[in-house]
Amino acid sequence: MRKFKIDHKFEFTTLITLYAQWIREGKLKVNSDWNKDLKIKFTAQDPCNMVRKTWGQKMADDMRFVIRTIVGEENFIDMVPNGINNYCCGGGGGALQAGFTDQRRAYGKVKFNQIQETRATYVFAPCHNCHAQIEDIGHHFGGHYNVVHIWTIMCLAMGVLGENERTYLGDDLKDIGLNKEDQP
Amino acid sequence: MSLPIEINDMEPEFKALVLDRVPTANLDLCLTCGTCTAGCPASELFEMDPRKLVRMVVLGLDEEIAKTPWAWVCTMCTRCVNACPMKVDIPKLVYNMRAGWPREKRPKGILGSCDMHIRAGNAMGVPTEDFIWTVEDVAEEIQMTDPRFKDMQVSVDRPGAYYAINQNSREPVTEPDELAPLWKILHAVGADWTYPSVMWGGENYCLFLADDEGWRYILEEFVYHIDNTLKCPVVVNTE
Ligand code: SF4
Ligand code: SF4
């Protein structure tokens, strides 16, 4: 909208900014108790569009604050480099639909290596392009990680994630919080 | 065999065009330091890299530039310009390379998604009624089966809602159950929200296609709907 100088009255924000705000205000009551004993490790992709191209490091920091809250400080392992210096996943800018599959995957190898280095078994990808690309390079290069949205793990942590909302979870998390006795 | 460069014979037309459209592209300021190339995952693909591209543009190798498909594997991620000491705007240069391709020759996948978005309001081509039906159907199922969410509010085009939330069109089509976790979070915090029905797809393929006209049309329709029909003060970009 800046590019075309289109005037608008509304303000623009992102879900991640709101999650962070709601957690700080105490409106969103969520913690990482579910992962205290499981100690499942997570890493996160910084979507270029949201982080480097639009809201900058503040968005990257908010995202980490939200993630650390829901998975536990010690269970979040950052990629190197990260934040505004993170690498693009390789699926952005239309690359997923452009048809140059070999090149897209060669590009994605950089991301794949970054993820493998963290040894995390779950990758947060709060952007649909990143999500699809990181899943694809995981399968292609033989990775053993799952790719998730923040909302999935958030609901898991809140004990409200439904049985059919678990497509992206690995077997280790498929049943967590479903049985009455597991619930906080 | 190496040849001397004849400065007087160079006609860098493409460079002039890009500088005309993007006066801050700084193409002449490149120091050839290679910082961009060192940190670009698209380096070496199609035997190209960002520094090489800037050299080609400055030297007026317009034919070669028009031929390489590299503009479609650079993701316009802006990592290079972020690190460049001279702020050479390689992603905007790449955008203009894409725009230089005849529209019908641009990658079919992106072209199709852009055209669909212009026509249907989302890149998957979901008719608006189907979107509304899917949303209501998934919501009803949860309200009926989970007592914790029996009062959960889910709506499309509810005027006056505080938040208008963008939705990528992939979920309603291929994985409707994935819509629900977000609703549950919004319910837990008592957010007053709705989905807009006009240009509701959160994706933007016309930008990727370098189709200014299509991109602009989508944004204008969206802005008009939010500001005038729904009057939502805040638009929220989804995950
Ligand atoms: S980082 Fe900037 S100055 Fe250095 S080679 Fe790349 S474009 Fe030129
Ligand atoms: S914008 Fe293109 S050239 Fe620059 S770092 Fe990203 S992929 Fe490489």
Tab-separated table of C-alpha atoms and ligand atoms in Angstrom:
chain	number	residue	atom	x	y	z
A	1	MET	CA	0.000	0.000	0.000
A	2	ARG	CA	2.972	2.209	0.545
A	3	LYS	CA	4.169	1.413	-2.953
A	4	PHE	CA	0.934	2.623	-4.543
A	5	LYS	CA	0.241	5.322	-1.981
A	6	ILE	CA	-3.219	3.915	-1.299
A	7	ASP	CA	-4.740	5.704	1.673
A	8	HIS	CA	-6.366	3.592	4.317
A	9	LYS	CA	-7.941	4.389	7.646
A	10	PHE	CA	-7.243	1.069	9.334
A	11	GLU	CA	-4.079	0.164	11.153
A	12	PHE	CA	-2.052	-2.879	10.191
A	13	THR	CA	-0.736	-5.410	12.657
A	14	THR	CA	0.067	-9.116	12.862
A	15	LEU	CA	-1.149	-12.031	14.897
A	16	ILE	CA	2.278	-12.446	16.454
A	17	THR	CA	2.259	-8.862	17.737
A	18	LEU	CA	-1.159	-9.508	19.239
A	19	TYR	CA	-0.173	-12.836	20.803
A	20	ALA	CA	2.772	-11.083	22.475
A	21	GLN	CA	0.614	-8.192	23.644
A	22	TRP	CA	-2.103	-10.488	25.005
A	23	ILE	CA	0.420	-12.610	26.892
A	24	ARG	CA	2.023	-9.506	28.427
A	25	GLU	CA	-1.369	-8.142	29.439
A	26	GLY	CA	-2.291	-11.458	31.036
A	27	LYS	CA	-5.274	-11.903	28.709
A	28	LEU	CA	-3.798	-14.944	27.023
A	29	LYS	CA	-3.142	-17.392	29.802
A	30	VAL	CA	-0.662	-19.902	28.519
A	31	ASN	CA	2.562	-21.483	29.753
A	32	SER	CA	4.992	-24.265	28.935
A	33	ASP	CA	4.068	-26.736	31.683
A	34	TRP	CA	3.052	-29.321	29.094
A	35	ASN	CA	6.678	-29.474	27.913
A	36	LYS	CA	8.365	-29.541	31.347
A	37	ASP	CA	9.096	-33.243	31.255
A	38	LEU	CA	8.867	-33.855	27.528
A	39	LYS	CA	11.560	-31.252	26.758
A	40	ILE	CA	10.741	-31.223	23.073
A	41	LYS	CA	13.006	-28.817	21.209
A	42	PHE	CA	11.756	-26.107	18.877
A	43	THR	CA	13.361	-23.669	16.508
A	44	ALA	CA	11.752	-20.936	14.390
A	45	GLN	CA	11.937	-19.397	10.955
A	46	ASP	CA	11.756	-15.598	10.641
A	47	PRO	CA	9.454	-15.000	7.658
A	48	CYS	CA	11.196	-12.379	5.460
A	49	ASN	CA	7.970	-10.618	4.703
A	50	MET	CA	7.002	-10.085	8.280
A	51	VAL	CA	10.419	-9.633	9.858
A	52	ARG	CA	13.082	-8.163	7.574
A	53	LYS	CA	10.727	-6.546	5.063
A	54	THR	CA	8.062	-5.065	7.298
A	55	TRP	CA	8.314	-4.964	11.067
A	56	GLY	CA	11.999	-5.643	11.661
A	57	GLN	CA	13.769	-7.052	14.677
A	58	LYS	CA	10.920	-6.122	17.024
A	59	MET	CA	8.732	-8.680	15.289
A	60	ALA	CA	11.488	-11.294	15.569
A	61	ASP	CA	11.766	-10.535	19.296
A	62	ASP	CA	8.016	-10.698	19.847
A	63	MET	CA	7.876	-14.025	18.056
A	64	ARG	CA	10.602	-15.442	20.305
A	65	PHE	CA	8.863	-14.128	23.397
A	66	VAL	CA	5.653	-15.913	22.380
A	67	ILE	CA	7.467	-19.129	21.492
A	68	ARG	CA	9.542	-19.213	24.678
A	69	THR	CA	6.355	-18.724	26.679
A	70	ILE	CA	4.613	-21.701	25.113
A	71	VAL	CA	7.483	-24.198	24.794
A	72	GLY	CA	9.777	-23.140	27.650
A	73	GLU	CA	12.919	-21.003	27.580
A	74	GLU	CA	15.266	-23.990	27.561
A	75	ASN	CA	13.371	-25.756	24.801
A	76	PHE	CA	13.797	-23.053	22.186
A	77	ILE	CA	16.981	-23.254	20.125
A	78	ASP	CA	17.567	-20.404	17.732
A	79	MET	CA	18.956	-20.776	14.239
A	80	VAL	CA	22.162	-19.001	13.271
A	81	PRO	CA	21.893	-16.386	11.872
A	82	ASN	CA	18.462	-15.275	13.021
A	83	GLY	CA	16.077	-12.344	13.272
A	84	ILE	CA	16.509	-9.743	10.535
A	85	ASN	CA	19.648	-11.560	9.391
A	86	ASN	CA	18.002	-14.934	8.990
A	87	TYR	CA	18.049	-16.608	5.594
A	88	CYS	CA	14.949	-16.776	3.458
A	89	CYS	CA	13.484	-20.301	3.359
A	90	GLY	CA	13.697	-20.266	-0.423
A	91	GLY	CA	9.958	-20.556	-0.981
A	92	GLY	CA	9.277	-16.825	-0.936
A	93	GLY	CA	8.680	-14.396	-3.753
A	94	GLY	CA	6.599	-16.959	-5.594
A	95	ALA	CA	9.449	-19.486	-5.790
A	96	LEU	CA	7.121	-22.298	-4.705
A	97	GLN	CA	4.943	-21.687	-7.741
A	98	ALA	CA	7.645	-20.661	-10.202
A	99	GLY	CA	8.391	-24.193	-11.375
A	100	PHE	CA	12.189	-24.137	-10.846
A	101	THR	CA	12.053	-26.947	-8.320
A	102	ASP	CA	15.728	-27.998	-8.323
A	103	GLN	CA	16.884	-24.432	-7.859
A	104	ARG	CA	14.293	-23.788	-5.142
A	105	ARG	CA	15.551	-26.818	-3.238
A	106	ALA	CA	19.199	-25.888	-3.714
A	107	TYR	CA	18.325	-22.514	-2.222
A	108	GLY	CA	16.462	-24.249	0.613
A	109	LYS	CA	19.495	-26.378	1.474
A	110	VAL	CA	20.881	-23.399	3.390
A	111	LYS	CA	17.736	-23.331	5.525
A	112	PHE	CA	17.760	-27.094	5.915
A	113	ASN	CA	21.339	-27.034	7.237
A	114	GLN	CA	20.470	-24.244	9.682
A	115	ILE	CA	17.569	-26.308	11.044
A	116	GLN	CA	19.626	-29.508	11.325
A	117	GLU	CA	22.291	-27.622	13.289
A	118	THR	CA	19.769	-26.756	16.000
A	119	ARG	CA	18.771	-30.422	16.397
A	120	ALA	CA	15.249	-29.235	17.087
A	121	THR	CA	12.486	-31.647	16.125
A	122	TYR	CA	9.907	-28.919	15.538
A	123	VAL	CA	10.164	-25.786	13.416
A	124	PHE	CA	7.763	-22.886	13.816
A	125	ALA	CA	6.973	-21.378	10.426
A	126	PRO	CA	4.414	-18.612	10.909
A	127	CYS	CA	3.988	-18.010	7.150
A	128	HIS	CA	2.372	-20.320	4.614
A	129	ASN	CA	5.163	-20.099	2.088
A	130	CYS	CA	7.812	-20.886	4.679
A	131	HIS	CA	5.674	-23.685	6.061
A	132	ALA	CA	5.303	-25.416	2.711
A	133	GLN	CA	8.927	-24.878	1.681
A	134	ILE	CA	10.422	-26.065	4.989
A	135	GLU	CA	8.263	-29.205	4.883
A	136	ASP	CA	9.329	-29.871	1.306
A	137	ILE	CA	13.062	-29.476	1.914
A	138	GLY	CA	12.713	-31.605	5.065
A	139	HIS	CA	11.292	-34.478	3.016
A	140	HIS	CA	13.675	-33.909	0.152
A	141	PHE	CA	16.911	-33.801	2.180
A	142	GLY	CA	15.817	-36.424	4.680
A	143	GLY	CA	15.213	-34.281	7.761
A	144	HIS	CA	13.346	-35.531	10.797
A	145	TYR	CA	11.517	-32.450	11.932
A	146	ASN	CA	7.887	-31.346	11.948
A	147	VAL	CA	6.741	-27.916	10.798
A	148	VAL	CA	4.090	-26.174	12.878
A	149	HIS	CA	2.094	-22.983	13.185
A	150	ILE	CA	2.255	-21.045	16.441
A	151	TRP	CA	-1.501	-21.398	16.921
A	152	THR	CA	-1.240	-25.184	17.030
A	153	ILE	CA	1.304	-25.287	19.843
A	154	MET	CA	-0.436	-22.393	21.588
A	155	CYS	CA	-3.691	-24.388	21.703
A	156	LEU	CA	-1.788	-27.502	22.744
A	157	ALA	CA	-0.269	-25.552	25.636
A	158	MET	CA	-3.719	-24.227	26.583
A	159	GLY	CA	-5.139	-27.750	26.534
A	160	VAL	CA	-7.710	-26.922	23.840
A	161	LEU	CA	-6.210	-28.445	20.706
A	162	GLY	CA	-8.775	-30.749	19.075
A	163	GLU	CA	-8.044	-34.233	17.840
A	164	ASN	CA	-8.411	-33.298	14.168
A	165	GLU	CA	-6.250	-30.167	14.495
A	166	ARG	CA	-3.029	-32.163	14.760
A	167	THR	CA	-2.046	-32.786	11.155
A	168	TYR	CA	1.367	-31.198	11.609
A	169	LEU	CA	2.275	-32.802	14.917
A	170	GLY	CA	4.605	-35.766	15.151
A	171	ASP	CA	3.632	-38.950	16.989
A	172	ASP	CA	5.220	-37.634	20.182
A	173	LEU	CA	2.569	-34.909	20.433
A	174	LYS	CA	-0.439	-36.522	18.756
A	175	ASP	CA	-2.129	-37.470	22.043
A	176	ILE	CA	-0.890	-34.765	24.393
A	177	GLY	CA	-3.710	-33.001	26.167
A	178	LEU	CA	-6.419	-35.167	24.633
A	179	ASN	CA	-7.128	-37.469	27.573
A	180	LYS	CA	-8.788	-36.091	30.651
A	181	GLU	CA	-5.952	-37.226	32.943
A	182	ASP	CA	-3.387	-35.294	30.892
A	183	GLN	CA	-5.229	-32.051	31.295
A	184	PRO	CA	-3.943	-29.450	33.738
B	1	MET	CA	39.227	-15.023	-24.726
B	2	SER	CA	38.924	-11.785	-22.819
B	3	LEU	CA	37.937	-8.580	-24.549
B	4	PRO	CA	38.452	-4.992	-23.484
B	5	ILE	CA	35.277	-3.227	-22.408
B	6	GLU	CA	34.382	-0.381	-24.731
B	7	ILE	CA	32.775	2.129	-22.399
B	8	ASN	CA	31.542	4.276	-25.273
B	9	ASP	CA	29.627	1.403	-26.854
B	10	MET	CA	27.634	0.595	-23.761
B	11	GLU	CA	23.949	1.367	-23.716
B	12	PRO	CA	22.667	0.262	-20.356
B	13	GLU	CA	18.993	0.797	-21.175
B	14	PHE	CA	17.708	-1.547	-18.541
B	15	LYS	CA	19.722	0.286	-15.920
B	16	ALA	CA	18.201	3.580	-17.019
B	17	LEU	CA	14.731	2.070	-16.879
B	18	VAL	CA	15.210	0.702	-13.367
B	19	LEU	CA	16.707	3.953	-12.084
B	20	ASP	CA	13.787	5.816	-13.563
B	21	ARG	CA	11.310	3.613	-11.685
B	22	VAL	CA	13.421	3.218	-8.541
B	23	PRO	CA	15.570	6.343	-8.137
B	24	THR	CA	16.984	4.976	-4.868
B	25	ALA	CA	18.273	1.720	-6.364
B	26	ASN	CA	21.887	2.999	-6.157
B	27	LEU	CA	23.019	0.765	-9.000
B	28	ASP	CA	26.061	2.921	-9.783
B	29	LEU	CA	27.299	2.811	-6.217
B	30	CYS	CA	28.150	-0.904	-6.155
B	31	LEU	CA	31.668	-1.465	-4.780
B	32	THR	CA	31.760	-5.056	-6.036
B	33	CYS	CA	32.600	-6.103	-2.487
B	34	GLY	CA	30.574	-9.305	-2.796
B	35	THR	CA	28.793	-9.069	0.553
B	36	CYS	CA	25.464	-9.645	-1.196
B	37	THR	CA	26.675	-12.739	-3.023
B	38	ALA	CA	28.335	-14.258	0.026
B	39	GLY	CA	25.059	-14.156	1.938
B	40	CYS	CA	22.636	-15.047	-0.823
B	41	PRO	CA	21.346	-18.639	-1.075
B	42	ALA	CA	20.493	-18.032	-4.739
B	43	SER	CA	24.141	-17.429	-5.598
B	44	GLU	CA	25.434	-19.828	-8.255
B	45	LEU	CA	21.971	-20.920	-9.332
B	46	PHE	CA	21.732	-20.543	-13.122
B	47	GLU	CA	25.357	-19.378	-12.893
B	48	MET	CA	24.230	-16.080	-11.461
B	49	ASP	CA	24.602	-14.160	-8.247
B	50	PRO	CA	23.547	-10.691	-7.081
B	51	ARG	CA	26.916	-8.975	-7.544
B	52	LYS	CA	27.244	-10.407	-11.022
B	53	LEU	CA	23.745	-9.210	-11.822
B	54	VAL	CA	24.552	-5.656	-10.756
B	55	ARG	CA	27.700	-5.743	-12.946
B	56	MET	CA	25.676	-6.982	-15.906
B	57	VAL	CA	23.125	-4.214	-15.435
B	58	VAL	CA	25.753	-1.513	-15.123
B	59	LEU	CA	27.615	-2.795	-18.182
B	60	GLY	CA	24.413	-2.893	-20.193
B	61	LEU	CA	24.317	-6.649	-20.864
B	62	ASP	CA	20.577	-6.238	-21.344
B	63	GLU	CA	20.097	-9.238	-23.622
B	64	GLU	CA	21.708	-11.646	-21.167
B	65	ILE	CA	19.656	-10.143	-18.360
B	66	ALA	CA	16.458	-10.651	-20.303
B	67	LYS	CA	17.370	-14.287	-20.962
B	68	THR	CA	18.248	-15.638	-17.528
B	69	PRO	CA	15.428	-17.113	-15.449
B	70	TRP	CA	17.368	-16.205	-12.296
B	71	ALA	CA	14.894	-13.436	-11.377
B	72	TRP	CA	12.421	-16.232	-10.522
B	73	VAL	CA	14.762	-18.044	-8.110
B	74	CYS	CA	15.888	-14.931	-6.261
B	75	THR	CA	13.108	-14.669	-3.673
B	76	MET	CA	13.388	-10.885	-3.298
B	77	CYS	CA	14.082	-11.614	0.373
B	78	THR	CA	16.066	-8.335	0.850
B	79	ARG	CA	18.870	-9.981	2.805
B	80	CYS	CA	21.430	-8.572	0.364
B	81	VAL	CA	20.293	-4.944	0.447
B	82	ASN	CA	20.074	-5.166	4.214
B	83	ALA	CA	23.770	-6.021	4.359
B	84	CYS	CA	25.006	-3.963	1.396
B	85	PRO	CA	27.282	-1.068	2.416
B	86	MET	CA	25.937	1.023	-0.476
B	87	LYS	CA	22.286	-0.040	-0.206
B	88	VAL	CA	22.099	-1.272	-3.770
B	89	ASP	CA	18.480	-2.386	-4.096
B	90	ILE	CA	18.885	-5.761	-5.743
B	91	PRO	CA	15.375	-7.044	-4.902
B	92	LYS	CA	13.750	-4.051	-6.632
B	93	LEU	CA	16.071	-4.614	-9.560
B	94	VAL	CA	14.899	-8.222	-9.671
B	95	TYR	CA	11.265	-7.111	-9.468
B	96	ASN	CA	11.834	-5.045	-12.588
B	97	MET	CA	13.558	-7.951	-14.310
B	98	ARG	CA	10.422	-9.984	-13.689
B	99	ALA	CA	8.263	-7.142	-14.962
B	100	GLY	CA	10.351	-7.178	-18.150
B	101	TRP	CA	9.069	-10.647	-19.063
B	102	PRO	CA	5.989	-10.664	-21.294
B	103	ARG	CA	3.126	-11.343	-18.878
B	104	GLU	CA	2.099	-14.626	-20.526
B	105	LYS	CA	5.684	-15.935	-20.446
B	106	ARG	CA	6.038	-15.515	-16.679
B	107	PRO	CA	5.890	-18.762	-14.632
B	108	LYS	CA	2.450	-20.349	-15.052
B	109	GLY	CA	2.009	-21.185	-11.378
B	110	ILE	CA	2.395	-17.588	-10.265
B	111	LEU	CA	0.462	-16.200	-13.223
B	112	GLY	CA	-2.485	-18.508	-12.587
B	113	SER	CA	-2.607	-17.646	-8.891
B	114	CYS	CA	-2.470	-13.913	-9.587
B	115	ASP	CA	-5.251	-14.092	-12.184
B	116	MET	CA	-7.346	-16.201	-9.842
B	117	HIS	CA	-6.874	-13.731	-7.033
B	118	ILE	CA	-8.013	-10.857	-9.232
B	119	ARG	CA	-11.081	-12.835	-10.301
B	120	ALA	CA	-12.089	-14.670	-7.127
B	121	GLY	CA	-10.481	-12.704	-4.298
B	122	ASN	CA	-8.094	-15.483	-3.336
B	123	ALA	CA	-5.366	-17.418	-5.123
B	124	MET	CA	-7.040	-20.814	-4.806
B	125	GLY	CA	-10.161	-19.591	-6.580
B	126	VAL	CA	-12.536	-20.507	-3.766
B	127	PRO	CA	-15.968	-18.954	-4.329
B	128	THR	CA	-16.831	-16.647	-1.445
B	129	GLU	CA	-19.983	-18.660	-0.598
B	130	ASP	CA	-17.857	-21.787	-0.191
B	131	PHE	CA	-15.465	-19.958	2.084
B	132	ILE	CA	-18.343	-18.760	4.271
B	133	TRP	CA	-19.930	-22.209	4.263
B	134	THR	CA	-16.662	-23.884	5.313
B	135	VAL	CA	-16.052	-21.399	8.091
B	136	GLU	CA	-19.581	-21.805	9.463
B	137	ASP	CA	-19.463	-25.570	9.169
B	138	VAL	CA	-16.173	-25.946	11.048
B	139	ALA	CA	-17.296	-23.450	13.701
B	140	GLU	CA	-20.605	-25.217	14.270
B	141	GLU	CA	-18.906	-28.557	14.721
B	142	ILE	CA	-16.718	-27.133	17.497
B	143	GLN	CA	-19.551	-25.225	19.175
B	144	MET	CA	-21.617	-28.430	19.283
B	145	THR	CA	-18.945	-30.845	20.419
B	146	ASP	CA	-16.736	-28.855	22.793
B	147	PRO	CA	-18.664	-27.208	25.636
B	148	ARG	CA	-15.728	-24.873	26.286
B	149	PHE	CA	-16.399	-23.257	22.934
B	150	LYS	CA	-20.169	-23.332	22.704
B	151	ASP	CA	-20.269	-19.501	22.633
B	152	MET	CA	-17.290	-19.081	20.305
B	153	GLN	CA	-17.957	-16.265	17.805
B	154	VAL	CA	-16.840	-16.800	14.224
B	155	SER	CA	-18.058	-14.519	11.455
B	156	VAL	CA	-17.459	-13.313	7.924
B	157	ASP	CA	-18.088	-9.663	7.060
B	158	ARG	CA	-19.454	-8.554	10.396
B	159	PRO	CA	-19.439	-4.745	10.173
B	160	GLY	CA	-17.923	-2.882	13.074
B	161	ALA	CA	-15.736	-5.740	14.306
B	162	TYR	CA	-12.497	-4.441	15.812
B	163	TYR	CA	-10.139	-6.786	13.962
B	164	ALA	CA	-10.389	-7.866	10.321
B	165	ILE	CA	-8.268	-10.996	9.968
B	166	ASN	CA	-6.619	-12.094	6.739
B	167	GLN	CA	-6.788	-15.772	5.972
B	168	ASN	CA	-4.529	-17.656	3.594
B	169	SER	CA	-6.831	-19.518	1.230
B	170	ARG	CA	-5.022	-22.804	1.671
B	171	GLU	CA	-6.771	-23.729	4.901
B	172	PRO	CA	-10.424	-23.403	3.886
B	173	VAL	CA	-9.687	-25.494	0.807
B	174	THR	CA	-7.295	-28.218	1.816
B	175	GLU	CA	-7.323	-28.331	5.588
B	176	PRO	CA	-10.390	-26.623	7.098
B	177	ASP	CA	-9.699	-28.067	10.561
B	178	GLU	CA	-6.546	-25.950	10.669
B	179	LEU	CA	-8.712	-22.817	10.857
B	180	ALA	CA	-9.946	-23.619	14.334
B	181	PRO	CA	-6.888	-23.238	16.612
B	182	LEU	CA	-6.722	-19.525	15.840
B	183	TRP	CA	-10.437	-19.087	16.587
B	184	LYS	CA	-9.968	-20.760	19.947
B	185	ILE	CA	-7.179	-18.350	20.861
B	186	LEU	CA	-9.283	-15.368	19.754
B	187	HIS	CA	-12.169	-16.717	21.816
B	188	ALA	CA	-9.960	-17.155	24.890
B	189	VAL	CA	-8.907	-13.493	24.828
B	190	GLY	CA	-12.382	-12.255	23.919
B	191	ALA	CA	-11.257	-10.630	20.670
B	192	ASP	CA	-13.897	-8.882	18.568
B	193	TRP	CA	-13.015	-10.020	15.044
B	194	THR	CA	-14.288	-11.017	11.609
B	195	TYR	CA	-13.030	-12.305	8.274
B	196	PRO	CA	-13.491	-9.910	5.340
B	197	SER	CA	-15.131	-11.542	2.294
B	198	VAL	CA	-13.541	-9.277	-0.328
B	199	MET	CA	-9.999	-10.141	-1.432
B	200	TRP	CA	-9.774	-12.236	1.708
B	201	GLY	CA	-6.827	-14.311	0.525
B	202	GLY	CA	-3.823	-13.311	2.617
B	203	GLU	CA	-1.417	-14.329	-0.157
B	204	ASN	CA	-0.162	-11.984	-2.856
B	205	TYR	CA	0.908	-13.581	-6.114
B	206	CYS	CA	0.481	-10.478	-8.242
B	207	LEU	CA	3.361	-8.950	-6.322
B	208	PHE	CA	5.435	-12.051	-7.085
B	209	LEU	CA	4.356	-11.869	-10.708
B	210	ALA	CA	5.498	-8.231	-10.795
B	211	ASP	CA	2.009	-7.293	-11.994
B	212	ASP	CA	1.622	-3.775	-10.620
B	213	GLU	CA	-1.841	-3.340	-12.022
B	214	GLY	CA	-3.221	-6.560	-10.585
B	215	TRP	CA	-1.538	-6.023	-7.264
B	216	ARG	CA	-2.884	-2.500	-7.018
B	217	TYR	CA	-6.409	-3.596	-7.901
B	218	ILE	CA	-6.428	-6.235	-5.156
B	219	LEU	CA	-5.211	-3.772	-2.547
B	220	GLU	CA	-7.703	-1.095	-3.551
B	221	GLU	CA	-10.638	-3.486	-3.392
B	222	PHE	CA	-9.492	-4.740	-0.030
B	223	VAL	CA	-8.947	-1.281	1.445
B	224	TYR	CA	-12.336	-0.086	0.188
B	225	HIS	CA	-14.116	-3.048	1.744
B	226	ILE	CA	-12.438	-2.672	5.123
B	227	ASP	CA	-12.696	1.113	5.360
B	228	ASN	CA	-16.162	1.594	3.938
B	229	THR	CA	-18.159	-1.592	4.365
B	230	LEU	CA	-16.764	-3.170	7.508
B	231	LYS	CA	-15.149	-0.117	9.102
B	232	CYS	CA	-12.720	-2.283	11.089
B	233	PRO	CA	-10.012	-0.122	12.683
B	234	VAL	CA	-7.369	-2.863	12.617
B	235	VAL	CA	-6.357	-5.394	9.948
B	236	VAL	CA	-4.396	-8.387	11.167
B	237	ASN	CA	-1.965	-10.325	9.030
B	238	THR	CA	-2.293	-14.005	9.764
B	239	GLU	CA	0.519	-16.470	10.528
C	1	SF4	S1	26.950	-5.828	-1.310
C	1	SF4	FE1	26.357	-3.978	-2.419
C	1	SF4	S2	28.260	-2.974	-2.898
C	1	SF4	FE2	28.813	-5.062	-2.354
C	1	SF4	S3	28.816	-6.160	-4.321
C	1	SF4	FE3	26.763	-6.382	-3.484
C	1	SF4	S4	25.602	-4.698	-4.386
C	1	SF4	FE4	27.774	-4.223	-4.671
C	2	SF4	S1	16.907	-10.662	-2.509
C	2	SF4	FE1	17.570	-12.127	-4.051
C	2	SF4	S2	19.677	-11.558	-4.423
C	2	SF4	FE2	19.130	-10.634	-2.497
C	2	SF4	S3	19.752	-12.132	-0.927
C	2	SF4	FE3	17.600	-12.494	-1.400
C	2	SF4	S4	17.637	-14.069	-2.966
C	2	SF4	FE4	19.702	-13.188	-2.900
